[in-house]
């Protein structure tokens, strides 16, 4: 399954083979700002739910007449947390395919505008949810836009900025979602989120709709994309699932799936686990752990692509997998109680387990030519979400198997990194190579 590094480059011309008009400083700044803010707000949308889930489901339990006076069972929250998270992941996977395909057909900027509008409007509509199934339905629709934004922003920035800045740009984009997580964490720390106050967080989630007008008016389209599709019939789905790109598509999907399984299978649950360990009399505890995860994830996302540039894409991925296993072992096996050491362990997990999201924006664009890049990235990145969604959908059964222990479940799920330590050596090393044209 190993691919010779020159396989794809032999079938297409490279960046250096043909000159491209240099983007103006204004275009560089605007494209980066649009991608950063789009993914940052995407991170806010994702982070909001991990904070409001407990309070929201408690209120919804109490709203049901048959539950009057009955304490909210923990398995009710775990069950619906799994259902809604799975709905989000399935929606994000579908959106990655839909909006990635649109990005290759109608342009990165127009498709990005639609994706941001989608996720902000439907996140705001979650304010009106009265029952868990309504929350799940709206999160699914909102996730269509969230799933598409990543591949579009990455494609736009990598195609516009000079190649020497790619590692730094990948770090910025990887950090963007975690900056959104951090904003949500700070808000939750300042204003504790309870069963009486969780809905107003969703109004904040609707704010990115305003960004779409700015993007549509001021952000220029990728000239590289315009040139790649000019006078051509583009069939991105057929191309990425046919030789010579098929193997790269499958490998890219695996590299994305491994961190996504852990992120959605357990890291996203750490604030809820923190709440369980700290008790409901410390409502800010989950916001603190949320903020620690976000801060360290920003640092990890910035560091990973720089490491990839220094030692190579493959050694960097291997190192991230190894260090993620070690940090997960420390958190889940040696810190059973909420306290300072728990937060330190959370910080290490936040740094290593989410560093992949700085590495992926660097590596995935280097695997695919311009005309299919957004589709390929959308499929690869979001296919991992489908696999993660299957696990999350069955999280209730998984938690029951592990005696409702987040620690036991987290340690077991984290072992998927071991697979990544082996499969990365099947992939091509792209350090120092231009983007495929």
Coordinates of C-alpha atoms in Angstrom, one line a residue:
X1 CA 0.0 0.0 0.0
X2 CA 3.0 2.2 0.1
X3 CA 2.9 5.0 -2.5
X4 CA 6.0 6.2 -4.3
X5 CA 6.5 9.9 -3.5
X6 CA 6.5 10.8 -7.2
X7 CA 3.4 8.8 -8.2
X8 CA 1.0 11.7 -8.2
X9 CA 3.6 14.3 -9.2
X10 CA 4.4 12.2 -12.3
X11 CA 0.8 12.7 -13.5
X12 CA 0.4 16.4 -12.9
X13 CA 2.6 19.4 -13.1
X14 CA 3.9 21.0 -9.9
X15 CA 3.8 24.5 -8.6
X16 CA 7.3 25.3 -9.7
X17 CA 6.7 24.0 -13.2
X18 CA 4.3 26.8 -14.0
X19 CA 4.3 30.3 -12.6
X20 CA 1.3 31.6 -10.8
X21 CA 0.4 35.2 -10.1
X22 CA 1.5 36.3 -6.7
X23 CA -1.3 37.1 -4.3
X24 CA -1.3 40.7 -2.9
X25 CA -0.7 41.2 0.8
X26 CA -4.3 42.1 1.1
X27 CA -5.4 38.8 -0.4
X28 CA -3.0 36.9 1.8
X29 CA -4.3 38.5 4.9
X30 CA -8.0 38.2 4.0
X31 CA -7.8 34.6 3.0
X32 CA -6.0 33.6 6.2
X33 CA -8.4 35.7 8.3
X34 CA -11.5 34.2 6.6
X35 CA -10.2 30.6 7.1
X36 CA -9.0 31.3 10.7
X37 CA -12.3 32.9 11.8
X38 CA -14.4 30.4 10.0
X39 CA -12.7 27.5 11.7
X40 CA -12.5 29.4 15.0
X41 CA -16.2 29.9 15.0
X42 CA -16.6 26.2 14.0
X43 CA -14.6 25.3 17.1
X44 CA -16.9 27.5 19.2
X45 CA -19.9 25.6 17.8
X46 CA -18.4 22.3 18.7
X47 CA -17.2 23.4 22.1
X48 CA -20.5 24.8 23.1
X49 CA -22.2 21.5 23.2
X50 CA -19.6 19.9 25.5
X51 CA -20.4 22.6 28.1
X52 CA -24.2 22.8 27.7
X53 CA -24.9 19.0 27.4
X54 CA -25.2 18.2 31.1
X55 CA -27.4 21.3 32.0
X56 CA -29.4 21.0 28.8
X57 CA -30.3 17.3 29.3
X58 CA -31.1 17.8 32.9
X59 CA -33.6 20.6 32.0
X60 CA -35.1 18.4 29.3
X61 CA -35.5 15.5 31.7
X62 CA -37.3 17.8 34.1
X63 CA -39.5 19.2 31.4
X64 CA -41.0 15.8 30.8
X65 CA -44.2 15.5 33.1
X66 CA -43.5 11.8 33.8
X67 CA -40.1 12.7 35.3
X68 CA -41.4 15.2 37.9
X69 CA -39.5 14.8 41.1
X70 CA -37.2 12.0 39.8
X71 CA -33.5 12.7 39.9
X72 CA -31.8 12.8 36.5
X73 CA -29.9 9.5 36.0
X74 CA -26.3 9.8 34.8
X75 CA -27.0 7.2 32.0
X76 CA -29.7 9.5 30.6
X77 CA -27.1 12.2 30.0
X78 CA -24.5 9.7 28.7
X79 CA -27.0 8.2 26.3
X80 CA -28.1 11.5 24.8
X81 CA -24.6 12.9 24.8
X82 CA -23.7 9.9 22.6
X83 CA -26.7 10.3 20.4
X84 CA -26.3 14.0 19.8
X85 CA -22.5 13.7 19.3
X86 CA -23.0 10.9 16.8
X87 CA -25.6 13.0 14.9
X88 CA -23.1 15.8 14.8
X89 CA -20.4 13.5 13.4
X90 CA -22.6 12.0 10.8
X91 CA -23.7 15.4 9.7
X92 CA -20.1 16.7 9.6
X93 CA -19.0 13.8 7.5
X94 CA -21.9 14.4 5.0
X95 CA -21.1 18.1 5.0
X96 CA -17.4 17.5 4.4
X97 CA -18.3 15.6 1.3
X98 CA -21.0 18.0 0.2
X99 CA -19.2 21.3 0.7
X100 CA -15.8 19.9 -0.3
X101 CA -17.4 18.9 -3.6
X102 CA -19.0 22.3 -3.9
X103 CA -15.6 23.9 -3.2
X104 CA -14.1 22.2 -6.2
X105 CA -17.1 23.0 -8.4
X106 CA -18.1 26.6 -7.5
X107 CA -15.0 27.9 -5.7
X108 CA -13.6 27.9 -2.2
X109 CA -15.0 31.3 -1.2
X110 CA -18.6 30.8 -2.2
X111 CA -18.8 27.3 -0.7
X112 CA -17.2 28.5 2.5
X113 CA -19.7 31.3 2.8
X114 CA -22.6 28.7 2.6
X115 CA -21.0 26.4 5.1
X116 CA -20.5 29.1 7.7
X117 CA -24.1 30.3 7.2
X118 CA -25.4 26.8 7.6
X119 CA -23.7 26.0 10.9
X120 CA -24.3 29.3 12.6
X121 CA -28.0 29.5 11.8
X122 CA -28.8 26.0 12.9
X123 CA -26.7 26.2 16.0
X124 CA -28.8 29.3 17.0
X125 CA -32.0 27.3 16.4
X126 CA -30.9 24.8 19.0
X127 CA -31.9 27.6 21.5
X128 CA -35.5 26.4 20.9
X129 CA -34.9 22.7 21.5
X130 CA -37.3 21.2 24.1
X131 CA -36.4 17.6 23.8
X132 CA -33.2 15.7 23.2
X133 CA -34.2 14.4 19.7
X134 CA -34.8 18.0 18.6
X135 CA -31.3 18.9 19.8
X136 CA -29.9 15.9 17.9
X137 CA -31.7 16.9 14.6
X138 CA -30.6 20.5 14.7
X139 CA -27.0 19.5 15.5
X140 CA -27.0 17.2 12.6
X141 CA -28.0 20.0 10.2
X142 CA -25.6 22.5 11.7
X143 CA -22.8 19.9 11.4
X144 CA -23.2 19.8 7.6
X145 CA -21.7 23.3 7.5
X146 CA -19.1 22.6 10.2
X147 CA -17.8 19.6 8.3
X148 CA -17.4 21.5 5.1
X149 CA -15.6 24.6 6.4
X150 CA -12.3 22.9 7.4
X151 CA -11.5 21.5 4.0
X152 CA -12.4 24.7 2.2
X153 CA -10.4 26.9 4.5
X154 CA -7.4 24.7 4.3
X155 CA -7.5 24.5 0.5
X156 CA -7.9 28.3 0.1
X157 CA -5.0 29.2 2.4
X158 CA -2.6 26.6 1.1
X159 CA -3.3 27.6 -2.5
X160 CA -2.9 31.3 -1.9
X161 CA 0.1 31.5 0.5
X162 CA 3.7 30.8 -0.7
X163 CA 4.9 27.3 0.1
X164 CA 7.5 28.4 2.6
X165 CA 4.7 29.6 4.9
X166 CA 2.7 26.4 4.7
X167 CA 3.8 24.9 8.1
X168 CA 3.0 28.2 9.9
X169 CA -0.4 28.5 8.1
X170 CA -1.2 24.9 9.0
X171 CA -0.5 25.7 12.6
X172 CA -2.7 28.8 12.5
X173 CA -5.6 26.9 11.0
X174 CA -5.2 24.0 13.4
X175 CA -5.1 26.4 16.3
X176 CA -8.2 28.3 15.1
X177 CA -10.8 25.7 16.3
X178 CA -9.1 25.4 19.6
X179 CA -9.2 29.2 20.0
X180 CA -12.9 28.9 19.6
X181 CA -13.0 26.2 22.3
X182 CA -11.0 28.5 24.5
X183 CA -13.5 31.4 24.0
X184 CA -16.3 29.1 25.0
X185 CA -14.3 27.9 28.0
X186 CA -13.7 31.5 29.2
X187 CA -17.4 32.4 28.8
X188 CA -18.4 29.3 30.8
X189 CA -15.8 30.1 33.5
X190 CA -17.2 33.7 33.9
X191 CA -20.8 32.8 33.7
X192 CA -21.5 29.2 35.0
X193 CA -23.7 27.3 32.7
X194 CA -26.6 25.7 34.4
X195 CA -30.0 24.2 33.5
X196 CA -31.4 27.7 33.7
X197 CA -28.8 29.4 31.6
X198 CA -27.5 27.1 28.9
X199 CA -29.7 28.4 26.1
X200 CA -28.1 31.8 25.8
X201 CA -24.8 30.1 24.7
X202 CA -26.6 29.1 21.5
X203 CA -27.3 32.7 20.7
X204 CA -23.6 33.3 20.7
X205 CA -23.3 30.3 18.3
X206 CA -25.5 32.1 15.7
X207 CA -23.1 35.1 15.6
X208 CA -20.8 33.8 12.8
X209 CA -23.6 34.3 10.3
X210 CA -22.4 37.9 10.1
X211 CA -19.0 36.7 8.9
X212 CA -20.5 35.3 5.7
X213 CA -21.2 38.8 4.4
X214 CA -17.6 39.9 5.0
X215 CA -16.2 36.8 3.3
X216 CA -18.4 37.0 0.3
X217 CA -17.6 40.7 -0.4
X218 CA -13.9 41.0 0.5
X219 CA -12.2 37.6 0.3
X220 CA -10.7 36.8 -3.2
X221 CA -11.1 33.4 -4.8
X222 CA -8.1 31.1 -5.2
X223 CA -6.4 31.9 -8.5
X224 CA -4.8 28.4 -8.4
X225 CA -8.2 26.8 -8.3
X226 CA -9.5 29.1 -11.1
X227 CA -6.6 28.0 -13.3
X228 CA -6.9 24.3 -12.4
X229 CA -10.6 24.1 -13.4
X230 CA -10.6 26.4 -16.4
X231 CA -11.9 24.6 -19.5
X232 CA -12.0 21.3 -17.7
X233 CA -14.7 18.9 -16.7
X234 CA -14.1 18.3 -13.0
X235 CA -15.2 15.0 -11.4
X236 CA -13.5 15.1 -8.0
X237 CA -15.2 12.1 -6.5
X238 CA -14.4 9.9 -9.4
X239 CA -10.8 11.0 -9.4
X240 CA -10.0 10.6 -5.7
X241 CA -11.5 7.1 -5.7
X242 CA -9.5 6.0 -8.8
X243 CA -5.8 5.4 -9.3
X244 CA -3.4 7.0 -8.7
X245 CA -5.2 9.0 -6.0
X246 CA -7.2 6.1 -4.4
X247 CA -4.4 4.9 -2.1
X248 CA -3.7 8.5 -1.0
X249 CA -7.4 9.0 -0.2
X250 CA -7.5 5.8 1.9
X251 CA -4.3 6.7 3.8
X252 CA -5.4 10.3 4.4
X253 CA -8.7 8.9 5.8
X254 CA -6.8 6.7 8.2
X255 CA -4.5 9.5 9.4
X256 CA -7.6 11.7 10.1
X257 CA -9.6 8.9 11.6
X258 CA -7.2 8.0 14.4
X259 CA -7.1 11.4 16.2
X260 CA -10.8 11.9 15.5
X261 CA -11.8 8.7 17.2
X262 CA -9.9 9.7 20.4
X263 CA -11.0 13.4 20.2
X264 CA -14.7 12.5 19.8
X265 CA -14.6 9.3 21.7
X266 CA -13.1 10.6 24.9
X267 CA -11.4 14.1 24.8
X268 CA -14.7 15.8 24.1
X269 CA -16.1 14.0 27.2
X270 CA -13.3 15.3 29.5
X271 CA -15.4 18.3 30.7
X272 CA -18.3 16.0 31.4
X273 CA -16.0 13.7 33.3
X274 CA -14.5 16.7 35.2
X275 CA -18.0 17.7 36.2
X276 CA -18.6 14.1 37.5
X277 CA -15.4 14.1 39.5
X278 CA -15.8 17.7 40.9
X279 CA -19.5 17.4 41.7
X280 CA -22.3 19.7 40.8
X281 CA -21.3 22.1 43.6
X282 CA -18.3 23.1 41.5
X283 CA -20.0 24.2 38.3
X284 CA -16.9 26.0 36.9
X285 CA -14.7 22.9 37.0
X286 CA -15.8 21.7 33.6
X287 CA -15.2 25.1 32.2
X288 CA -11.7 25.1 33.7
X289 CA -10.8 21.8 32.1
X290 CA -12.4 22.9 28.9
X291 CA -10.1 26.0 28.9
X292 CA -7.0 24.0 29.7
X293 CA -7.8 21.6 26.8
X294 CA -8.2 24.5 24.5
X295 CA -5.1 26.4 25.5
X296 CA -2.8 23.4 25.2
X297 CA -4.5 22.3 22.0
X298 CA -3.7 25.7 20.5
X299 CA 0.0 25.2 21.4
X300 CA 0.0 21.6 20.1
X301 CA -1.6 22.6 16.8
X302 CA 1.0 25.3 16.3
X303 CA 3.9 23.0 17.2
X304 CA 2.9 19.9 15.2
X305 CA 3.4 21.4 11.6
X306 CA 6.6 23.0 12.7
X307 CA 7.8 19.6 13.9
X308 CA 6.7 18.1 10.6
X309 CA 8.7 20.7 8.7
X310 CA 11.8 20.0 10.9
X311 CA 11.9 16.2 11.1
X312 CA 9.5 15.2 8.3
X313 CA 5.8 14.5 8.1
X314 CA 6.0 10.8 8.9
X315 CA 8.3 11.0 12.0
X316 CA 6.2 13.8 13.3
X317 CA 3.0 11.8 13.1
X318 CA 4.7 8.8 14.7
X319 CA 5.9 11.0 17.6
X320 CA 2.5 12.5 18.1
X321 CA 0.9 9.1 18.4
X322 CA 3.5 7.8 20.8
X323 CA 3.2 10.9 23.1
X324 CA -0.6 10.8 22.9
X325 CA -0.6 7.2 24.2
X326 CA 1.7 8.1 27.1
X327 CA -0.3 11.2 28.1
X328 CA -3.6 9.3 27.9
X329 CA -2.1 6.6 30.2
X330 CA -1.1 9.2 32.8
X331 CA -4.5 11.0 32.7
X332 CA -6.7 7.9 32.8
X333 CA -4.6 5.6 34.9
X334 CA -2.9 7.9 37.4
X335 CA -5.3 10.8 38.1
X336 CA -8.6 9.4 39.4
X337 CA -9.6 12.6 41.4
X338 CA -10.2 16.2 40.4
X339 CA -7.4 18.5 41.5
X340 CA -4.2 20.2 40.3
X341 CA -2.5 17.0 39.0
X342 CA -5.7 16.1 37.1
X343 CA -5.5 19.5 35.3
X344 CA -1.8 19.0 34.5
X345 CA -2.6 15.6 33.0
X346 CA -5.5 17.2 31.0
X347 CA -3.1 19.8 29.7
X348 CA -0.7 17.1 28.3
X349 CA -3.6 15.3 26.7
X350 CA -4.8 18.6 25.2
X351 CA -1.4 19.3 23.8
X352 CA -0.6 15.9 22.2
X353 CA -4.0 14.5 21.3
X354 CA -5.1 17.6 19.4
X355 CA -1.7 18.3 17.8
X356 CA -2.8 16.3 14.8
X357 CA -5.2 19.0 13.8
X358 CA -2.2 21.2 13.0
X359 CA -0.4 18.4 11.2
X360 CA -3.4 17.5 9.0
X361 CA -3.7 20.9 7.3
X362 CA 0.0 20.7 6.4
X363 CA 0.0 17.1 5.1
X364 CA -3.3 16.5 3.4
X365 CA -3.1 19.3 0.9
X366 CA 0.3 17.9 -0.2
X367 CA -1.3 14.6 -1.3
X368 CA -3.8 15.9 -3.8
X369 CA -3.9 18.1 -6.9
X370 CA -5.7 21.5 -6.9
X371 CA -8.8 20.4 -8.9
X372 CA -9.8 17.8 -6.3
X373 CA -8.1 19.1 -3.2
X374 CA -11.2 20.3 -1.3
X375 CA -13.2 17.2 -2.0
X376 CA -10.3 14.9 -1.1
X377 CA -9.7 16.7 2.2
X378 CA -13.4 16.8 3.0
X379 CA -13.7 13.1 2.4
X380 CA -10.6 12.1 4.3
X381 CA -11.1 14.3 7.3
X382 CA -14.8 13.7 7.7
X383 CA -14.8 10.0 6.9
X384 CA -13.0 9.6 10.2
X385 CA -16.0 11.3 11.8
X386 CA -18.3 8.5 10.6
X387 CA -16.1 5.8 12.3
X388 CA -16.0 8.0 15.4
X389 CA -19.7 8.5 15.2
X390 CA -20.4 4.8 15.2
X391 CA -18.4 4.5 18.4
X392 CA -20.0 7.5 20.0
X393 CA -23.4 6.3 19.1
X394 CA -22.7 3.2 21.1
X395 CA -21.0 5.1 23.9
X396 CA -23.8 4.2 26.3
X397 CA -23.0 0.5 25.8
X398 CA -19.3 1.2 25.9
X399 CA -19.6 3.1 29.1
X400 CA -21.7 0.3 30.6
X401 CA -19.0 -2.2 29.6
X402 CA -16.4 -0.2 31.5
X403 CA -18.7 0.2 34.5
X404 CA -19.5 3.9 33.6
X405 CA -15.9 4.7 34.1
X406 CA -14.6 7.5 31.8
X407 CA -11.1 6.6 32.8
X408 CA -11.3 3.0 31.7
X409 CA -13.1 3.8 28.5
X410 CA -10.6 6.6 27.7
X411 CA -7.5 4.5 28.2
X412 CA -9.0 1.7 26.0
X413 CA -10.0 4.1 23.2
X414 CA -6.6 5.8 23.3
X415 CA -4.9 2.6 22.2
X416 CA -6.0 3.4 18.6
X417 CA -2.8 5.6 18.4
X418 CA -0.8 2.4 18.3
X419 CA -2.3 1.7 14.8
X420 CA -1.2 5.2 13.7
X421 CA 2.4 4.5 14.7
X422 CA 2.5 1.7 12.1
X423 CA 0.4 2.9 9.2
X424 CA 2.2 6.3 8.8
X425 CA 5.2 4.5 7.3
X426 CA 3.0 3.3 4.4
X427 CA 2.6 6.9 3.3
X428 CA 4.8 9.1 1.1
X429 CA 7.1 11.7 2.7
X430 CA 6.2 15.1 1.3
X431 CA 8.6 17.3 3.1
X432 CA 10.2 19.8 0.7
X433 CA 7.9 18.9 -2.2
X434 CA 5.5 21.4 -3.8
X435 CA 1.7 21.1 -3.8
X436 CA 0.5 18.9 -6.7
X437 CA -0.9 21.0 -9.4

